[in-house]
Coordinates of C-alpha atoms and ligand atoms in Angstrom, one line a residue:
M142 CA -17.1 -22.1 7.6
G143 CA -16.9 -19.3 5.1
R144 CA -13.9 -18.2 3.3
A145 CA -11.2 -16.3 5.1
T146 CA -11.6 -12.5 4.7
F147 CA -8.9 -9.9 4.1
Y148 CA -9.5 -6.2 4.4
V149 CA -6.6 -3.9 3.4
T150 CA -6.6 -0.1 3.3
T151 CA -4.4 2.8 2.2
P152 CA -4.5 6.2 3.9
I153 CA -6.9 8.5 2.2
Y154 CA -5.0 11.2 0.3
Y155 CA -5.5 14.9 0.7
V156 CA -7.0 16.5 -2.3
N157 CA -5.0 19.7 -1.8
A158 CA -2.9 18.9 -5.0
A159 CA -2.3 16.3 -7.6
P160 CA -1.2 12.7 -6.7
H161 CA 2.5 12.0 -6.7
L162 CA 4.7 8.9 -6.6
G163 CA 4.5 8.8 -2.8
H164 CA 0.8 8.2 -2.9
A165 CA 1.2 5.7 -5.8
Y166 CA 3.6 3.8 -3.6
T167 CA 1.2 3.1 -0.8
T168 CA -1.6 2.2 -3.2
I169 CA 0.7 -0.2 -5.1
A170 CA 1.8 -1.9 -1.8
A171 CA -1.8 -2.4 -0.7
D172 CA -2.7 -3.8 -4.1
V173 CA 0.1 -6.3 -3.9
L174 CA -1.4 -7.6 -0.7
A175 CA -4.9 -7.5 -2.0
R176 CA -3.9 -9.5 -5.1
H177 CA -1.9 -12.0 -3.1
H178 CA -4.8 -12.7 -0.8
R179 CA -7.1 -13.2 -3.7
Q180 CA -4.6 -15.7 -5.0
R181 CA -5.1 -17.5 -1.8
G182 CA -8.8 -17.7 -2.5
E183 CA -9.8 -15.3 0.2
D184 CA -12.7 -12.9 0.3
V185 CA -10.8 -9.6 -0.1
F186 CA -11.8 -6.0 0.3
F187 CA -9.4 -3.2 -0.7
L188 CA -10.1 0.4 0.1
T189 CA -8.5 3.7 -0.9
G190 CA -9.9 7.2 -1.3
T191 CA -9.5 10.9 -0.6
D192 CA -9.4 13.0 2.6
E193 CA -11.3 16.2 1.7
H194 CA -11.8 18.1 4.8
G195 CA -9.8 20.2 7.2
E196 CA -7.1 22.9 7.1
P197 CA -4.8 21.3 4.5
V198 CA -7.6 21.4 1.9
K199 CA -9.1 24.6 3.0
L200 CA -5.8 26.5 2.9
A201 CA -5.0 25.1 -0.5
A202 CA -8.4 26.2 -1.8
E203 CA -7.8 29.7 -0.5
R204 CA -4.5 29.9 -2.3
E205 CA -6.1 28.8 -5.5
G206 CA -9.1 31.1 -5.1
V207 CA -11.7 28.4 -5.2
T208 CA -14.0 26.8 -2.5
P209 CA -12.7 23.7 -0.7
A210 CA -15.6 21.8 -2.3
E211 CA -14.5 22.9 -5.8
L212 CA -10.9 22.0 -5.1
A213 CA -12.0 18.6 -3.8
D214 CA -14.2 17.9 -6.8
R215 CA -11.4 18.8 -9.2
N216 CA -8.7 16.8 -7.4
F217 CA -10.4 13.7 -6.1
A218 CA -10.9 12.4 -9.6
R219 CA -7.1 12.4 -10.2
F220 CA -6.6 10.1 -7.2
R221 CA -9.6 8.0 -8.2
D222 CA -8.1 7.6 -11.7
L223 CA -4.6 7.0 -10.5
A224 CA -5.6 3.7 -8.9
P225 CA -6.6 1.8 -12.0
Q226 CA -3.6 3.3 -13.9
L227 CA -1.4 1.7 -11.3
G228 CA -3.1 -1.6 -11.9
A229 CA -4.7 -1.2 -8.4
T230 CA -7.8 -3.3 -7.8
N231 CA -9.5 -1.3 -5.0
D232 CA -13.0 -2.5 -4.4
F233 CA -14.2 1.0 -3.5
F234 CA -13.0 4.6 -3.5
I235 CA -14.2 6.6 -0.5
R236 CA -14.5 10.4 -0.4
T237 CA -14.9 11.9 3.0
S238 CA -17.4 14.3 1.5
D239 CA -19.7 11.3 0.8
A240 CA -23.0 11.9 2.7
E241 CA -23.0 8.4 4.0
H242 CA -19.5 8.8 5.4
K243 CA -20.4 12.1 7.1
A244 CA -23.6 10.6 8.7
K245 CA -21.6 7.6 10.0
V246 CA -18.9 9.8 11.4
Q247 CA -21.5 11.8 13.3
E248 CA -23.0 8.5 14.6
V249 CA -19.7 7.0 15.8
L250 CA -18.4 10.2 17.4
T251 CA -21.7 10.8 19.1
K252 CA -21.3 7.4 20.6
V253 CA -17.8 8.3 21.8
K254 CA -19.3 11.3 23.6
E255 CA -22.1 9.2 25.0
N256 CA -19.5 6.7 26.3
G257 CA -18.0 9.5 28.3
H258 CA -14.8 10.2 26.3
A259 CA -15.5 13.7 25.2
Y260 CA -15.5 17.0 27.2
E261 CA -15.3 20.7 26.6
G262 CA -12.0 22.5 27.1
T263 CA -9.4 24.9 25.9
Y264 CA -6.5 23.9 23.8
E265 CA -3.3 25.8 23.9
G266 CA -0.3 24.6 22.0
W267 CA 1.6 24.2 18.7
Y268 CA -0.2 23.2 15.5
C269 CA 0.9 22.4 12.0
P270 CA -1.8 23.4 9.5
R271 CA -0.2 21.2 6.7
C272 CA -0.2 18.1 8.9
A273 CA -3.4 19.2 10.7
D274 CA -1.5 18.0 13.7
F275 CA -1.4 19.3 17.3
K276 CA 2.2 18.7 18.0
T277 CA 3.5 17.6 21.4
E278 CA 6.8 18.9 22.7
R279 CA 8.7 16.0 21.4
E280 CA 7.4 16.5 17.8
I281 CA 8.7 20.0 17.4
D282 CA 11.9 21.0 15.6
E283 CA 14.1 23.9 16.5
G284 CA 12.5 27.3 16.4
N285 CA 9.0 25.8 16.7
T286 CA 9.0 24.4 13.2
C287 CA 7.3 21.3 11.7
P288 CA 9.8 18.4 11.3
I289 CA 7.9 17.2 8.3
H290 CA 7.1 20.4 6.4
H291 CA 9.8 22.7 7.8
I292 CA 7.3 25.5 8.3
D293 CA 6.6 27.6 11.4
L294 CA 4.1 26.0 13.7
V295 CA 1.1 28.1 14.7
R296 CA 0.4 28.8 18.4
E297 CA -3.3 27.7 18.7
H298 CA -5.6 28.7 21.5
E299 CA -9.1 27.4 21.0
H300 CA -12.1 26.4 23.0
N301 CA -13.6 23.1 21.7
W302 CA -14.5 19.6 22.5
F303 CA -11.7 17.2 23.5
F304 CA -11.2 13.5 23.2
A305 CA -9.9 11.9 26.4
L306 CA -6.9 10.2 24.8
S307 CA -5.0 10.1 28.1
S308 CA -7.6 7.7 29.6
F309 CA -6.5 5.2 26.9
Q310 CA -2.9 5.1 28.1
E311 CA -3.4 1.8 29.9
P312 CA -5.6 0.1 27.3
L313 CA -3.2 1.1 24.6
E314 CA -0.2 -0.3 26.5
R315 CA -2.1 -3.5 26.9
L316 CA -3.0 -3.6 23.2
F317 CA 0.7 -3.3 22.4
A318 CA 1.8 -5.9 25.0
D319 CA -0.8 -8.4 23.9
H320 CA -0.3 -7.8 20.1
P321 CA 3.4 -7.4 19.5
D322 CA 2.7 -7.3 15.8
F323 CA -0.1 -4.7 16.0
V324 CA 2.4 -2.3 14.4
R325 CA 4.9 -3.5 11.8
P326 CA 7.8 -3.3 11.4
R327 CA 9.2 -3.7 14.9
S328 CA 11.0 -0.4 14.8
R329 CA 7.7 1.4 14.2
Y330 CA 6.1 -0.6 17.0
N331 CA 8.8 0.7 19.3
E332 CA 8.4 4.2 18.1
A333 CA 4.6 4.2 18.8
L334 CA 5.0 2.5 22.1
S335 CA 7.6 5.0 23.3
F336 CA 5.2 7.8 22.3
I337 CA 2.5 6.2 24.5
K338 CA 4.9 5.5 27.4
A339 CA 5.9 9.2 27.3
G340 CA 2.4 10.0 28.5
L341 CA -0.6 10.7 26.4
Q342 CA -2.4 14.1 26.3
D343 CA -6.0 14.7 25.4
V344 CA -6.5 16.0 21.9
S345 CA -9.1 18.1 20.1
L346 CA -12.1 16.2 19.0
T347 CA -13.7 19.3 17.3
R348 CA -12.6 22.6 15.8
R349 CA -14.4 25.9 16.3
K350 CA -12.2 27.8 13.9
L351 CA -13.0 25.7 10.9
D352 CA -16.1 25.3 8.9
W353 CA -14.9 22.8 6.3
G354 CA -15.7 19.5 7.8
V355 CA -18.3 17.2 9.3
T356 CA -20.7 19.2 11.6
V357 CA -20.7 18.2 15.3
P358 CA -24.3 17.2 15.9
W359 CA -24.4 18.4 19.5
D360 CA -22.6 21.7 18.8
P361 CA -23.3 22.7 15.2
D362 CA -20.9 25.7 15.3
Q363 CA -18.1 23.3 15.2
V364 CA -16.8 20.6 12.9
F365 CA -14.9 17.4 13.9
Y366 CA -11.2 17.6 13.8
V367 CA -10.2 16.3 10.4
W368 CA -8.2 13.3 11.6
W369 CA -11.2 11.7 13.4
D370 CA -13.3 12.2 10.3
A371 CA -10.5 10.9 8.1
L372 CA -9.6 7.8 10.2
L373 CA -13.2 6.7 10.4
N374 CA -13.3 6.3 6.6
Y375 CA -11.8 2.8 7.1
Y376 CA -14.9 1.9 9.1
T377 CA -17.6 3.9 7.4
A378 CA -16.8 2.8 3.9
L379 CA -17.9 -0.8 4.7
S380 CA -21.4 0.4 5.5
Y381 CA -22.1 1.8 2.0
A382 CA -19.5 0.6 -0.4
E383 CA -21.8 -2.1 -1.7
P384 CA -25.2 -0.8 -2.6
G385 CA -27.9 -2.6 -0.5
E386 CA -25.4 -4.5 1.6
D387 CA -23.6 -3.6 4.8
L388 CA -20.1 -5.2 4.7
T389 CA -19.1 -4.2 8.2
A390 CA -19.7 -7.5 9.9
R391 CA -17.9 -9.3 7.1
F392 CA -14.7 -7.2 7.0
W393 CA -14.3 -5.2 10.2
P394 CA -11.8 -5.2 11.9
A395 CA -9.3 -4.5 9.0
N396 CA -6.4 -6.9 8.6
V397 CA -3.8 -4.6 7.3
Q398 CA -3.8 -0.8 7.3
L399 CA -0.9 0.6 5.3
V400 CA 0.4 4.0 6.2
G401 CA 3.5 6.1 5.6
K402 CA 5.7 6.8 8.7
D403 CA 4.5 10.5 8.7
I404 CA 1.1 9.4 10.0
L405 CA 2.2 6.8 12.5
K406 CA 0.9 8.6 15.5
F407 CA -2.6 8.9 14.1
H408 CA -2.9 5.3 13.1
T409 CA -1.1 3.5 15.9
I410 CA -2.3 5.7 18.8
Y411 CA -5.3 7.9 18.0
W412 CA -7.0 5.4 15.8
P413 CA -7.1 2.4 18.2
A414 CA -8.0 4.7 21.1
L415 CA -10.9 6.1 19.1
L416 CA -12.2 2.6 18.2
M417 CA -12.0 1.5 21.8
A418 CA -13.8 4.6 22.9
A419 CA -16.6 3.8 20.4
G420 CA -16.6 0.2 21.5
L421 CA -15.3 -1.2 18.2
P422 CA -12.6 -3.7 17.5
V423 CA -9.2 -2.4 16.5
P424 CA -7.4 -3.5 13.3
E425 CA -5.1 -6.5 13.3
H426 CA -2.0 -4.8 11.9
V427 CA -1.0 -1.3 11.1
V428 CA 1.9 -1.6 8.6
V429 CA 4.2 1.5 8.4
H430 CA 6.4 2.1 5.4
G431 CA 9.1 4.6 4.9
F432 CA 9.4 7.5 2.5
L433 CA 10.5 7.6 -1.1
L434 CA 13.2 10.2 -1.3
M435 CA 14.4 12.3 -4.1
D436 CA 17.6 14.1 -3.6
G437 CA 17.4 13.0 0.1
E438 CA 14.1 14.8 0.7
K439 CA 10.7 13.3 1.1
M440 CA 8.7 13.8 -2.0
S441 CA 5.6 15.8 -1.2
K442 CA 3.3 18.3 -2.7
S443 CA 4.3 21.0 -0.4
L444 CA 8.0 20.5 -1.0
G445 CA 7.5 20.6 -4.7
N446 CA 10.0 17.9 -5.7
T447 CA 7.6 15.4 -7.1
L448 CA 8.1 12.8 -9.8
D449 CA 5.0 12.2 -11.8
P450 CA 3.8 8.6 -11.7
F451 CA 1.6 9.2 -14.8
E452 CA 4.7 10.0 -16.8
V453 CA 6.5 6.8 -15.7
I454 CA 3.5 4.7 -16.5
D455 CA 3.1 6.3 -19.9
R456 CA 6.6 5.3 -20.9
F457 CA 7.1 2.0 -19.2
G458 CA 3.8 0.7 -18.0
S459 CA 2.5 0.3 -14.5
D460 CA 4.1 -3.1 -13.9
A461 CA 7.5 -1.6 -14.3
L462 CA 6.7 1.1 -11.8
R463 CA 5.2 -1.4 -9.3
Y464 CA 8.2 -3.6 -9.6
Y465 CA 10.8 -0.8 -9.3
L466 CA 9.3 0.8 -6.2
L467 CA 9.0 -2.4 -4.3
R468 CA 12.3 -3.8 -5.4
D469 CA 14.5 -0.8 -5.1
V470 CA 13.3 0.5 -1.8
S471 CA 13.3 -2.0 1.0
F472 CA 9.7 -1.9 2.2
G473 CA 9.5 -0.3 5.6
Q474 CA 12.6 1.7 5.1
D475 CA 13.2 5.1 3.5
G476 CA 14.9 4.8 0.1
S477 CA 16.0 7.0 -2.7
V478 CA 14.4 6.7 -6.1
S479 CA 15.7 8.1 -9.3
P480 CA 15.0 7.9 -13.0
G481 CA 18.5 6.4 -13.5
A482 CA 18.0 3.6 -11.0
F483 CA 14.6 2.9 -12.5
E484 CA 15.9 2.6 -16.0
E485 CA 18.7 0.4 -14.8
R486 CA 16.4 -2.1 -13.1
Y487 CA 14.1 -2.0 -16.0
E488 CA 16.9 -2.9 -18.4
R489 CA 18.8 -5.4 -16.3
E490 CA 16.1 -7.1 -14.4
L491 CA 12.8 -6.8 -16.2
A492 CA 13.9 -6.7 -19.8
N493 CA 17.0 -8.9 -19.6
E494 CA 16.5 -11.3 -16.7
Y495 CA 12.8 -11.9 -16.8
G496 CA 11.7 -10.7 -20.3
N497 CA 14.5 -12.5 -22.1
L498 CA 14.0 -15.6 -20.1
A499 CA 10.4 -15.7 -21.2
S500 CA 11.2 -14.9 -24.8
R501 CA 13.9 -17.4 -25.0
T502 CA 11.9 -20.2 -23.4
L503 CA 8.9 -19.7 -25.6
A504 CA 11.1 -19.3 -28.7
M505 CA 13.0 -22.6 -28.0
I506 CA 9.8 -24.5 -27.4
L507 CA 8.5 -23.2 -30.7
R508 CA 11.6 -23.9 -32.6
Y509 CA 12.6 -27.3 -31.2
R510 CA 9.2 -28.7 -30.4
D511 CA 6.7 -26.8 -32.6
G512 CA 5.3 -25.1 -29.5
V513 CA 4.4 -28.2 -27.7
V514 CA 5.8 -28.5 -24.2
P515 CA 7.2 -32.0 -23.7
A516 CA 5.0 -34.0 -21.3
V517 CA 7.8 -34.9 -19.0
R518 CA 8.6 -34.2 -15.3
H519 CA 10.6 -31.1 -14.5
D520 CA 14.3 -31.4 -13.7
D521 CA 14.9 -32.3 -10.0
I522 CA 17.9 -30.0 -10.0
L523 CA 15.5 -27.1 -9.6
D524 CA 13.7 -28.4 -6.6
P525 CA 16.0 -27.0 -3.9
D526 CA 15.3 -23.5 -5.2
F527 CA 11.6 -23.9 -5.9
D528 CA 10.4 -26.1 -3.1
G529 CA 8.4 -24.2 -0.6
L530 CA 8.8 -20.9 -2.4
D531 CA 5.1 -20.3 -2.4
V532 CA 4.9 -20.8 1.3
R533 CA 7.9 -18.5 1.9
V534 CA 6.3 -15.8 -0.2
A535 CA 3.0 -16.1 1.7
E536 CA 4.8 -15.9 5.1
L537 CA 6.9 -12.9 4.0
L538 CA 3.8 -11.1 2.8
D539 CA 2.0 -11.9 6.1
A540 CA 4.9 -10.2 7.8
A541 CA 4.6 -7.2 5.4
E542 CA 8.0 -8.0 3.9
L543 CA 7.0 -7.0 0.4
T544 CA 10.5 -6.5 -0.8
Q545 CA 11.9 -9.7 0.7
A546 CA 9.1 -11.7 -0.9
L547 CA 9.9 -10.2 -4.3
D548 CA 13.6 -10.8 -3.8
G549 CA 12.9 -14.4 -3.0
I550 CA 11.0 -14.9 -6.3
W551 CA 13.6 -13.0 -8.2
A552 CA 16.3 -15.4 -7.0
C553 CA 14.4 -18.1 -8.9
V554 CA 14.2 -15.9 -12.0
R555 CA 18.0 -15.8 -11.8
R556 CA 18.1 -19.5 -11.1
L557 CA 16.3 -20.2 -14.3
N558 CA 18.6 -18.0 -16.2
R559 CA 21.6 -20.0 -14.8
Y560 CA 19.8 -23.2 -15.7
V561 CA 19.5 -22.1 -19.4
E562 CA 23.2 -21.3 -19.5
E563 CA 24.2 -24.5 -17.7
Q564 CA 22.0 -26.8 -19.9
A565 CA 22.6 -24.9 -23.2
P566 CA 19.5 -26.3 -24.9
W567 CA 20.8 -25.0 -28.2
Q568 CA 23.7 -27.5 -27.9
L569 CA 21.3 -30.3 -26.9
A570 CA 19.2 -29.6 -30.0
K571 CA 22.1 -30.3 -32.3
D572 CA 22.4 -33.9 -31.0
P573 CA 19.5 -36.3 -31.6
A574 CA 20.8 -38.5 -28.9
Q575 CA 20.0 -35.7 -26.4
A576 CA 16.3 -35.4 -27.4
G577 CA 15.1 -36.7 -24.0
R578 CA 17.4 -34.4 -22.2
L579 CA 16.2 -31.4 -24.3
D580 CA 12.6 -32.4 -23.5
T581 CA 13.3 -32.2 -19.7
V582 CA 15.1 -28.9 -20.0
L583 CA 12.3 -27.3 -22.1
A584 CA 9.6 -28.6 -19.9
S585 CA 11.5 -27.4 -16.8
L586 CA 11.9 -23.9 -18.2
A587 CA 8.3 -23.6 -19.2
E588 CA 7.2 -24.9 -15.8
G589 CA 9.7 -22.8 -13.8
L590 CA 8.6 -19.7 -15.8
R591 CA 5.0 -20.5 -15.1
V592 CA 5.5 -20.9 -11.3
I593 CA 7.5 -17.6 -10.9
T594 CA 5.0 -15.8 -13.0
V595 CA 2.1 -16.9 -10.8
L596 CA 4.1 -15.8 -7.8
L597 CA 5.0 -12.4 -9.4
Q598 CA 1.4 -11.7 -10.3
P599 CA 0.7 -9.4 -7.4
W600 CA 3.7 -7.2 -8.4
L601 CA 3.4 -7.6 -12.2
P602 CA -0.3 -8.3 -12.9
A603 CA -0.4 -7.2 -16.5
T604 CA 2.8 -9.1 -17.4
A605 CA 1.6 -12.2 -15.6
E606 CA -1.7 -12.2 -17.4
R607 CA 0.1 -12.0 -20.8
L608 CA 2.7 -14.5 -20.0
L609 CA 0.4 -17.1 -18.4
A610 CA -1.8 -16.8 -21.5
A611 CA 1.2 -17.3 -23.8
L612 CA 2.1 -20.4 -21.7
G613 CA -1.5 -21.6 -22.1
S614 CA -2.0 -21.9 -18.3
P615 CA -3.9 -18.9 -17.1
D616 CA -4.6 -20.2 -13.6
D617 CA -2.9 -17.7 -11.2
A618 CA -4.1 -19.1 -7.9
L619 CA -1.3 -19.5 -5.3
E620 CA -1.8 -23.3 -5.2
A621 CA -0.7 -23.3 -8.9
A622 CA 2.7 -21.9 -7.9
R623 CA 4.5 -25.2 -7.5
L624 CA 6.5 -27.1 -10.1
G625 CA 4.2 -29.7 -11.5
A626 CA 1.0 -28.2 -10.1
R627 CA -0.4 -27.4 -13.5
R628 CA 0.3 -28.6 -17.0
V629 CA 1.7 -26.3 -19.7
S630 CA 0.9 -27.9 -23.0
T631 CA 1.4 -25.5 -25.9
V632 CA 2.9 -22.1 -26.0
Q633 CA 2.7 -19.0 -28.2
A634 CA 5.3 -16.4 -29.0
L635 CA 5.2 -13.0 -27.2
D636 CA 5.1 -10.1 -29.5
P637 CA 6.0 -7.4 -28.5
P638 CA 8.3 -8.8 -25.8
L639 CA 7.3 -8.3 -22.1
F640 CA 9.6 -5.3 -21.4
P641 CA 10.6 -3.8 -24.7
K642 CA 13.7 -1.6 -24.9
R643 CA 13.1 2.1 -24.5
E644 CA 14.9 5.1 -25.7
A645 CA 16.9 6.7 -22.9
Ligands
MSP986 N1 -5.0 12.6 4.5 C1 -4.0 12.2 5.3 C2 -4.2 10.7 5.7 C3 -5.4 10.4 6.4 S1 -5.6 8.7 6.6 C4 -6.9 8.5 7.6 C5 -2.6 12.3 4.6 N2 -2.7 12.4 3.3 S2 -1.5 12.7 2.3 O1 -2.0 13.0 1.0 O2 -0.5 13.6 2.8 O3 -0.9 11.2 2.1 C6 -0.1 10.7 3.1 C7 0.4 9.3 2.6 O4 0.9 9.3 1.3 C8 1.5 8.8 3.5 O5 1.2 8.3 4.7 C9 2.1 7.8 2.6 O6 1.3 6.6 2.7 C10 2.0 8.4 1.2 N3 3.2 9.3 0.9 C11 3.2 10.6 0.7 N4 4.4 11.0 0.4 C12 5.3 9.9 0.5 C13 6.6 9.6 0.1 N5 7.4 10.6 -0.2 N6 7.0 8.4 0.2 C14 6.2 7.3 0.5 N7 4.9 7.5 0.8 C15 4.4 8.8 0.9 O7 -1.6 12.3 5.3

């Protein structure tokens, strides 16, 4: 049997403006999962990219006086470059303007039509051009406004091709009944299910009014409705991401598709229905996270209250950003973020609790034992906290509990700090009769630090690489994340420290 595979995706981001912290957030979360599954020795594929068609991009281009293609070319690069700056290890970056993507979209959607799920009709209803969303009655705010963008909805009346979403009512209900963890967390599963239970309406498959998109092969005056084109990226990318090799059979269906709660309907209802219509398997899990809020509002390009992730990274490094976002906002829920809260966590947790623990541990081993870690077994007193931690972290990440997993590891960071205080190695060092005890304490600190650092690697990859190197034990596989699983022999000092103090 081959290695287990793991395919994780982010939404593809609209190129109508520059990336902001909200986009960074989803990409970071996906990267944590990708890195963790690589630590398990799995064959991982991680996809992100840009959504370049449809009204959101076309309207933004008009506002800026450029063509949609020019706007896309200018802005896609900023999203592509954001990923590595976040420390994200995506295996491919898809653009929906890629010729291979467009051809595959045409192929799959033609199949949907051949399978009898498309028909011609007239749409009449409310539409949000920013969401590119045909709103149902229950998704409309007072005065016919968009609940996400707070703008007036447009009354659309257009003759085009339809996707027979309503005929997937029963198959979708069955999917949800058979796979209670198809959508995570549970509250989002319930939200999607109640949307289905309220009765599904057919939705546009194509748009006649728009020319910026993938041409409908059987009706070339039209383009496909941008959401179908966009959703299919998750599938099309596999066919051309690797030159000369089709990865579809290896990685489809996706294991985890991460999305913000704003696009739940598309990913938990439209998307599985479309795949069924095309005769393709549906993803294993759609994981829905909340919004990062600033001043209580969702950060977004159109609301103009963004916080620049590039700036944060410049000052503090990408690890600090990754840590802060996943620690401060409980993954799955909405949560406020602020520079003040960021700086506080940076100081108190990263610099003091973890950074100092590392510096002190290395410094003491250098001072008291010339940098050689005593070859003795770790202190049993740490076992209750460390035993099974690796398994708990893996289980929590399998359940998309990214914050809880991090919290669990952090409890052990704090445990080691208490251990230092309780054992007071600087006192033991004064008494030659305590040399054996000091050996145990130093070995335990080095080993404990190594284990938590391996476990923290998905959240703090650059830090983990540096610290594991300083500990002389670079192996960051999950199976190394147990006390005694690897030997730390000699250590080196860390200069500069892991999380240096910054000017306020
Ligand atoms: N292009 C569509 C998605 C198509 S996927 C087939 C789109 N793009 S977007 O640029 O608006 O990005 C939406 C995604 O960015 C959200 O689902 C979420 O993952 C992320 N976020 C954008 N703003 C966010 C916050 N304020 N907080 C958290 N995540 C946010 O929708």
